Every structure is written in structure tokens, then in C-alpha cells.
Amino acid sequence: MKIINNYQVKSKKRVADHGEVLTAEREVNAMLDLVKQEIERIDSRCLEPACGNGNFLAEILCRKLKIVQKYYNSNHNDYVKYSFLAVTSIYGVDILSDNVDECITRLFDIFINEYSAVFKNMPFDDCQQAILYILRRNVLCGDALTMRTVDGSPIIFSEWSFVTGDLIKRRDFRFDELLQGHQKQRTIFMDDWKYDDEINAYIPLPMREFPPIPYTMVQNYD
Ligand SMILES: C[S@@+](CC[C@H](N)C(=O)[O-])C[C@H]1O[C@@H](n2cnc3c(N)ncnc32)[C@H](O)[C@@H]1O
């Protein structure tokens, strides 16, 4: 499947205003190869803070879905669950809303095309709605420098984690606090934050926590 758009510049104005020069396929692959093992872990979370129309995120999703196909293509429930998990692990921010829309559509199309290639039909409607909901919550329009959306509110990312069976849990975190947790110095504002040895960072308190829900029903969270 061709997943990389073959243009790097949309307009001179966009280059001047936003430094928008999109990365070519060869460079995307070469860079992702540097972190190949991490990328190929279905649940390893990836955030691109200036994701453009998704050249990196699209290739990351393709690589993860290849792994899902390799291990789970003989079991429909497992395939859907693990490809869903792959989608939940991908995050992006871009300051231009048309890039965000394009990126979401691209990632959604990749999920649909890969599923159709394996099962020769379309995923159920609730599954499609759930995937779209996750993508809209994970790929956000905002300023990655101020870590705020265009209306000035903090960028909030949702963490998705399977708890038992098909139940998934959502916790919302402020982007700026997630980054603050990586600082060596602990401040008074981080009093209740817990240290995570695996990622060597403090985990902030979530802004909101939601009860576990079957993963194909996540769209009912709002
Ligand atoms: C050099 S392009 C790279 C796009 C994509 N990462 C790629 O490699 O194809 C830079 C992108 O950053 C976005 N951008 C510029 N300033 C930004 C900011 N403060 N916050 C988020 N995105 C920003 C632009 O809209 C553009 O899509």
C-alpha cells in the first residue's frame, strides 16, 4: 500500500509561515529503522509533536499492523483488538487543522485497508466509529511549543489501556504536565505524582478518569 504522499511542499506560504516541509518516504523509513524494535511493539506509544499530514505516524501504524497481522490474522477478535491497540498508541499534534484532518483520515484509511485485506470485508460499524473516535482524541490541533490548543486551553491527551479482556480504560492527562514529569527536579506541584521506574519519569495525576468500557464502545465516553 502506498502510504507516503509524494509531495513535500504544499505552498511557499506554508513553508514560510509554519516551516511545513514534509519528510520524504526514504527518510521516514530510515529514521524509523533507527528505533525499529520500539516501533514494532504494538502498544509502544508514539507522539509526533509536529505531525504534519502524518508521514511518520502513517508508517508507524503500518509497521504495527504488520505485526498484528503476523501474530493474530487467524483470529478475528484478536486481530481487531490488537489493531485497535495499535491505533490507540499513536499520537500527534499539528498547528494546522487541515494537516490534522488529513492525518486522521490517512490513519483511518490504513486501518480499514489492512483489515479489508485480511478479512475481505469491512469492519463492523461500531468498530469503525471507535477507531475514528480514538484518532480524533489522539491527533490534535494545537501548538506543541505552548502545549495549548488554538482556543488557549491546555492540550489534553487520553491514555488508553486494556484492563481485562475487551475492557479499555481512558485517563486524560495534560500534555505540559506529562513533559514536566520527565524533569529531574521535582517541584512542589508534583507532590502526589508517582515515579515510574520503567520510563524514568514522574506520572502526573490524570485530569479525568473514566470507567472501563468495551473497546468498541469508546465513542460513548463523550
Ligand atoms: C517540517 S514539517 C514536518 C511535518 C511532518 N512531521 C513530516 O515530517 O512530514 C513541520 C510541521 O510542523 C507544524 N508546526 C509548525 N509549528 C508548530 C507548532 N508550534 N506546533 C505544532 N505544529 C507545528 C507545521 O504545520 C508542519 O506540519
Coordinates of C-alpha atoms and ligand atoms in Angstrom, one line a residue:
M1 CA 0.0 0.0 0.0
K2 CA 1.3 3.5 -0.8
I3 CA 1.2 5.4 2.4
I4 CA 3.6 8.3 1.9
N5 CA 2.4 11.3 -0.1
N6 CA 4.8 12.2 -2.8
Y7 CA 4.9 15.9 -2.2
Q8 CA 7.0 17.7 0.4
V9 CA 5.8 21.3 0.0
K10 CA 2.1 22.3 -0.3
S11 CA 2.8 26.0 -0.8
K12 CA 5.6 28.5 -0.3
K13 CA 3.4 30.4 2.2
R14 CA 3.0 27.4 4.4
V15 CA 6.8 26.8 4.4
A16 CA 7.4 30.5 5.3
D17 CA 4.6 30.6 8.0
H18 CA 4.9 27.2 9.5
G19 CA 8.2 25.6 8.3
E20 CA 6.0 23.0 6.6
V21 CA 8.4 20.8 4.5
L22 CA 7.1 17.2 4.7
T23 CA 9.5 14.3 5.1
A24 CA 10.0 12.0 2.1
E25 CA 9.4 8.3 2.3
R26 CA 13.0 7.3 2.3
E27 CA 13.9 9.5 5.2
V28 CA 10.9 8.4 7.2
N29 CA 11.8 4.8 6.8
A30 CA 15.5 5.4 7.6
M31 CA 14.6 7.3 10.7
L32 CA 12.1 4.7 11.9
D33 CA 14.6 2.0 11.3
L34 CA 16.7 3.5 14.0
V35 CA 14.0 2.7 16.6
K36 CA 12.7 -0.4 14.8
Q37 CA 12.1 -2.7 17.8
E38 CA 10.3 0.0 19.8
I39 CA 8.1 0.9 16.8
E40 CA 7.2 -2.7 16.2
R41 CA 5.9 -3.2 19.8
I42 CA 2.1 -2.9 19.2
D43 CA 1.5 -1.0 22.4
S44 CA 4.5 1.3 22.5
R45 CA 3.2 4.8 22.5
C46 CA 4.5 7.3 19.9
L47 CA 3.8 11.0 19.8
E48 CA 4.8 13.3 16.9
P49 CA 4.5 16.9 18.1
A50 CA 4.6 18.5 14.6
C51 CA 3.0 15.6 12.7
G52 CA 2.0 17.4 9.5
N53 CA -0.3 15.2 7.5
G54 CA 1.1 12.1 9.1
N55 CA 4.1 10.8 7.1
F56 CA 5.7 9.3 10.2
L57 CA 2.5 8.3 12.0
A58 CA 1.2 6.5 8.9
E59 CA 4.3 4.4 8.5
I60 CA 4.4 3.7 12.3
L61 CA 0.8 2.4 12.1
C62 CA 1.6 0.3 9.0
R63 CA 4.5 -1.3 10.8
K64 CA 2.5 -2.1 13.9
L65 CA -0.4 -3.5 11.9
K66 CA 2.1 -5.8 10.0
I67 CA 3.0 -7.3 13.4
V68 CA -0.7 -7.6 14.3
Q69 CA -1.3 -9.4 11.1
K70 CA 1.7 -11.7 11.6
Y71 CA 0.5 -12.9 15.0
Y72 CA -3.3 -12.5 15.0
N73 CA -4.6 -12.9 11.5
S74 CA -6.2 -16.3 12.2
N75 CA -8.4 -15.0 15.0
H76 CA -10.8 -12.2 14.1
N77 CA -11.4 -11.0 17.7
D78 CA -7.7 -10.9 18.5
Y79 CA -6.9 -9.1 15.2
V80 CA -9.4 -6.4 15.9
K81 CA -8.4 -5.9 19.5
Y82 CA -4.7 -5.7 18.8
S83 CA -5.1 -3.5 15.7
F84 CA -7.3 -1.2 17.9
L85 CA -4.4 -1.2 20.5
A86 CA -2.0 -0.2 17.8
V87 CA -4.2 2.8 16.8
T88 CA -4.6 3.9 20.5
S89 CA -0.8 4.1 20.8
I90 CA -0.3 6.7 18.1
Y91 CA -0.5 10.4 19.0
G92 CA 0.1 13.6 17.0
V93 CA -0.2 17.4 17.2
D94 CA -0.1 19.9 14.4
I95 CA -0.8 23.6 14.4
L96 CA -2.6 23.5 11.1
S97 CA -6.1 22.0 11.2
D98 CA -6.1 20.7 7.6
N99 CA -3.0 18.7 8.4
V100 CA -4.7 17.2 11.4
D101 CA -7.8 16.2 9.4
E102 CA -5.7 14.7 6.6
C103 CA -3.6 12.8 9.2
I104 CA -6.7 11.3 10.9
T105 CA -8.2 10.3 7.5
R106 CA -5.0 8.7 6.4
L107 CA -4.6 6.6 9.6
F108 CA -8.3 5.6 9.5
D109 CA -7.9 4.5 5.9
I110 CA -4.8 2.5 6.7
F111 CA -6.7 0.6 9.5
I112 CA -9.7 0.0 7.1
N113 CA -7.5 -1.2 4.2
E114 CA -5.4 -3.5 6.3
Y115 CA -8.5 -5.0 7.9
S116 CA -10.2 -5.5 4.5
A117 CA -7.0 -7.1 3.1
V118 CA -7.1 -9.7 5.8
F119 CA -10.8 -10.4 6.2
K120 CA -12.1 -9.4 2.7
N121 CA -14.8 -7.2 4.1
M122 CA -15.3 -4.0 6.1
P123 CA -15.0 -3.9 9.9
F124 CA -18.3 -3.5 11.8
D125 CA -19.7 0.0 12.0
D126 CA -19.2 0.2 15.8
C127 CA -15.5 -0.7 15.3
Q128 CA -15.1 1.9 12.7
Q129 CA -16.7 4.6 14.9
A130 CA -14.5 3.6 17.8
I131 CA -11.3 3.8 15.7
L132 CA -12.4 7.2 14.4
Y133 CA -13.1 8.4 18.0
I134 CA -9.7 7.3 19.2
L135 CA -7.9 9.0 16.3
R136 CA -9.8 12.3 16.9
R137 CA -8.8 12.2 20.5
N138 CA -5.2 11.3 19.8
V139 CA -4.3 13.5 16.8
L140 CA -5.0 17.1 18.0
C141 CA -4.7 20.6 16.6
G142 CA -2.6 22.8 18.7
D143 CA 0.7 24.4 19.4
A144 CA 3.3 21.9 20.5
L145 CA 5.5 24.8 21.9
T146 CA 2.9 26.3 24.2
M147 CA 1.2 23.0 24.6
R148 CA -2.1 24.7 24.1
T149 CA -4.9 24.4 21.6
V150 CA -6.0 27.3 19.4
D151 CA -8.5 28.5 22.0
G152 CA -5.7 28.7 24.6
S153 CA -6.8 25.6 26.6
P154 CA -4.1 23.0 27.6
I155 CA -3.7 20.1 25.2
I156 CA -5.1 17.0 26.8
F157 CA -4.1 13.5 25.7
S158 CA -6.0 10.4 26.6
E159 CA -4.2 7.3 27.7
W160 CA -5.9 4.1 26.6
S161 CA -5.1 0.8 28.5
F162 CA -6.8 -2.6 28.3
V163 CA -7.7 -3.7 31.8
T164 CA -9.3 -7.1 31.4
G165 CA -10.5 -8.9 28.3
D166 CA -12.1 -6.4 26.0
L167 CA -12.4 -3.6 28.6
I168 CA -10.4 -0.5 28.0
K169 CA -9.8 2.4 30.4
R170 CA -9.3 6.1 29.5
R171 CA -7.3 8.5 31.6
D172 CA -6.8 12.1 30.4
F173 CA -3.5 14.0 31.1
R174 CA -2.3 17.5 30.3
F175 CA 0.5 17.4 27.7
D176 CA 2.6 20.0 29.6
E177 CA 2.4 18.0 32.8
L178 CA 3.4 14.8 31.1
L179 CA 6.6 16.6 29.8
Q180 CA 7.2 18.1 33.2
G181 CA 7.3 14.6 34.7
H182 CA 10.5 14.0 32.7
Q183 CA 12.4 16.8 34.5
K184 CA 14.9 15.6 37.0
Q185 CA 14.0 18.3 39.5
R186 CA 10.8 17.6 41.4
T187 CA 8.7 20.7 42.2
I188 CA 6.1 21.3 44.9
F189 CA 3.4 20.9 42.3
M190 CA 4.4 17.3 41.7
D191 CA 3.7 16.3 45.3
D192 CA 1.2 13.4 44.5
W193 CA 2.9 12.3 41.3
K194 CA 4.3 8.8 41.3
Y195 CA 7.7 7.9 39.9
D196 CA 7.7 5.3 37.1
D197 CA 11.0 3.3 37.0
E198 CA 10.3 1.9 33.6
I199 CA 10.1 5.3 31.9
N200 CA 12.2 7.2 34.5
A201 CA 9.7 9.9 34.9
Y202 CA 7.0 11.2 37.3
I203 CA 3.5 10.5 36.2
P204 CA 1.1 13.4 36.8
L205 CA -2.3 12.9 38.2
P206 CA -4.9 12.5 35.5
M207 CA -7.3 15.3 34.8
R208 CA -10.1 12.8 34.4
E209 CA -10.5 9.1 34.7
F210 CA -13.2 7.1 33.0
P211 CA -14.7 3.7 34.0
P212 CA -13.6 0.7 31.9
I213 CA -15.8 0.1 28.8
P214 CA -15.8 -2.4 26.0
Y215 CA -13.3 -1.1 23.5
T216 CA -15.7 -1.0 20.5
M217 CA -17.9 1.4 22.6
V218 CA -15.3 4.1 23.5
Q219 CA -17.2 6.6 21.5
N220 CA -19.8 6.5 24.3
Y221 CA -17.3 8.1 26.6
D222 CA -18.4 11.6 25.5
Ligands
LIG1 C1 8.8 20.3 8.8 S1 7.0 19.9 8.8 C2 7.1 18.2 9.3 C3 5.8 17.5 9.1 C4 5.9 16.0 9.4 N1 6.5 15.8 10.7 C5 6.7 15.3 8.4 O1 7.9 15.0 8.7 O2 6.3 15.1 7.3 C6 6.6 20.8 10.2 C7 5.2 20.7 10.7 O3 5.1 21.3 12.0 C8 3.9 22.1 12.0 N2 4.1 23.1 13.0 C9 4.8 24.3 12.9 N3 4.8 24.9 14.1 C10 4.2 24.1 15.0 C11 3.9 24.2 16.4 N4 4.2 25.3 17.1 N5 3.1 23.3 17.0 C12 2.7 22.2 16.3 N6 3.0 22.0 14.9 C13 3.7 23.0 14.3 C14 3.6 22.6 10.6 O4 2.3 22.8 10.4 C15 4.1 21.4 9.8 O5 3.1 20.5 9.5

